[in-house]
XYZ file of C-alpha atoms in Angstrom:
96
model
C 102.018 104.809 160.749
C 101.091 104.725 156.872
C 104.043 106.217 154.817
C 103.454 109.156 152.509
C 103.210 106.943 149.283
C 100.604 104.745 150.838
C 98.597 107.756 151.702
C 98.861 109.042 148.034
C 97.859 105.451 146.820
C 94.627 105.665 149.075
C 93.933 109.285 148.061
C 94.388 108.471 144.266
C 92.094 105.424 144.645
C 89.410 107.382 146.388
C 89.548 110.061 143.615
C 89.195 107.638 140.818
C 86.328 106.028 142.476
C 84.691 109.584 143.090
C 85.316 110.524 139.497
C 83.765 107.209 138.089
C 80.740 107.781 140.405
C 80.300 111.289 139.451
C 80.306 110.273 135.762
C 77.661 107.808 136.357
C 75.762 110.455 137.964
C 76.296 112.709 135.171
C 75.171 110.425 132.483
C 71.986 109.442 134.433
C 71.174 113.077 134.978
C 71.627 114.050 131.219
C 69.395 110.883 130.198
C 66.622 112.690 132.392
C 67.151 116.486 131.421
C 68.940 117.281 134.506
C 72.308 118.418 135.606
C 74.431 116.440 137.943
C 73.958 118.819 140.728
C 70.198 118.723 140.178
C 70.343 114.846 140.350
C 72.521 114.983 143.672
C 69.896 117.464 145.379
C 67.129 115.075 144.230
C 68.961 112.124 145.665
C 69.487 113.786 149.036
C 65.635 114.858 149.053
C 64.575 111.108 148.005
C 66.347 109.597 150.970
C 65.086 112.328 153.575
C 61.643 110.925 154.075
C 61.034 113.755 156.805
C 62.308 116.441 154.259
C 65.512 118.704 154.845
C 66.347 122.343 154.660
C 68.384 124.124 151.985
C 70.905 124.443 154.731
C 71.238 120.595 155.165
C 71.369 120.235 151.643
C 74.272 122.672 151.217
C 76.236 121.138 153.946
C 75.902 117.730 152.391
C 77.066 119.009 148.992
C 79.615 121.475 150.333
C 77.790 123.878 148.530
C 76.531 127.506 149.350
C 72.887 128.133 150.145
C 72.636 130.503 147.119
C 73.760 127.644 144.682
C 71.243 125.323 146.374
C 68.490 127.858 146.038
C 69.093 128.281 142.291
C 69.005 124.478 142.036
C 65.717 124.341 143.767
C 64.222 126.907 141.799
C 65.113 125.256 138.502
C 64.013 121.909 139.940
C 60.382 123.559 140.915
C 59.901 124.050 137.091
C 61.239 120.507 135.972
C 60.129 118.290 138.621
C 56.950 118.369 140.778
C 57.641 118.250 144.590
C 56.169 119.796 147.497
C 57.758 122.842 149.252
C 56.863 123.631 152.821
C 58.035 127.054 154.236
C 58.610 127.123 157.839
C 59.167 130.269 160.093
C 61.731 129.805 162.364
C 62.721 133.135 164.384
C 63.437 135.512 161.761
C 64.677 133.103 158.945
C 62.477 131.219 156.752
C 63.801 127.572 156.136
C 62.565 125.561 153.348
C 61.558 122.067 154.003
C 61.044 119.563 151.106
């Protein structure tokens, strides 16, 4: 069994790594006139060759669909990418 201090050390190491990674993404995003969240969404889309829905993006980023929708709206004015709307029962999902 892992002791409490050892768990805290692992968590702290993870948080430092995550913070450094986010700082790198933030600098890269700013260099291209994007926010870090816009870059995260573009990153997800880049590595989804078959596209993905806003729900899938929101699940990956632990964000709500409204926030992802707002980011998508901003990105459509900044970046050129294809939006395909699919009807699924009563809901409309957006596939990128």
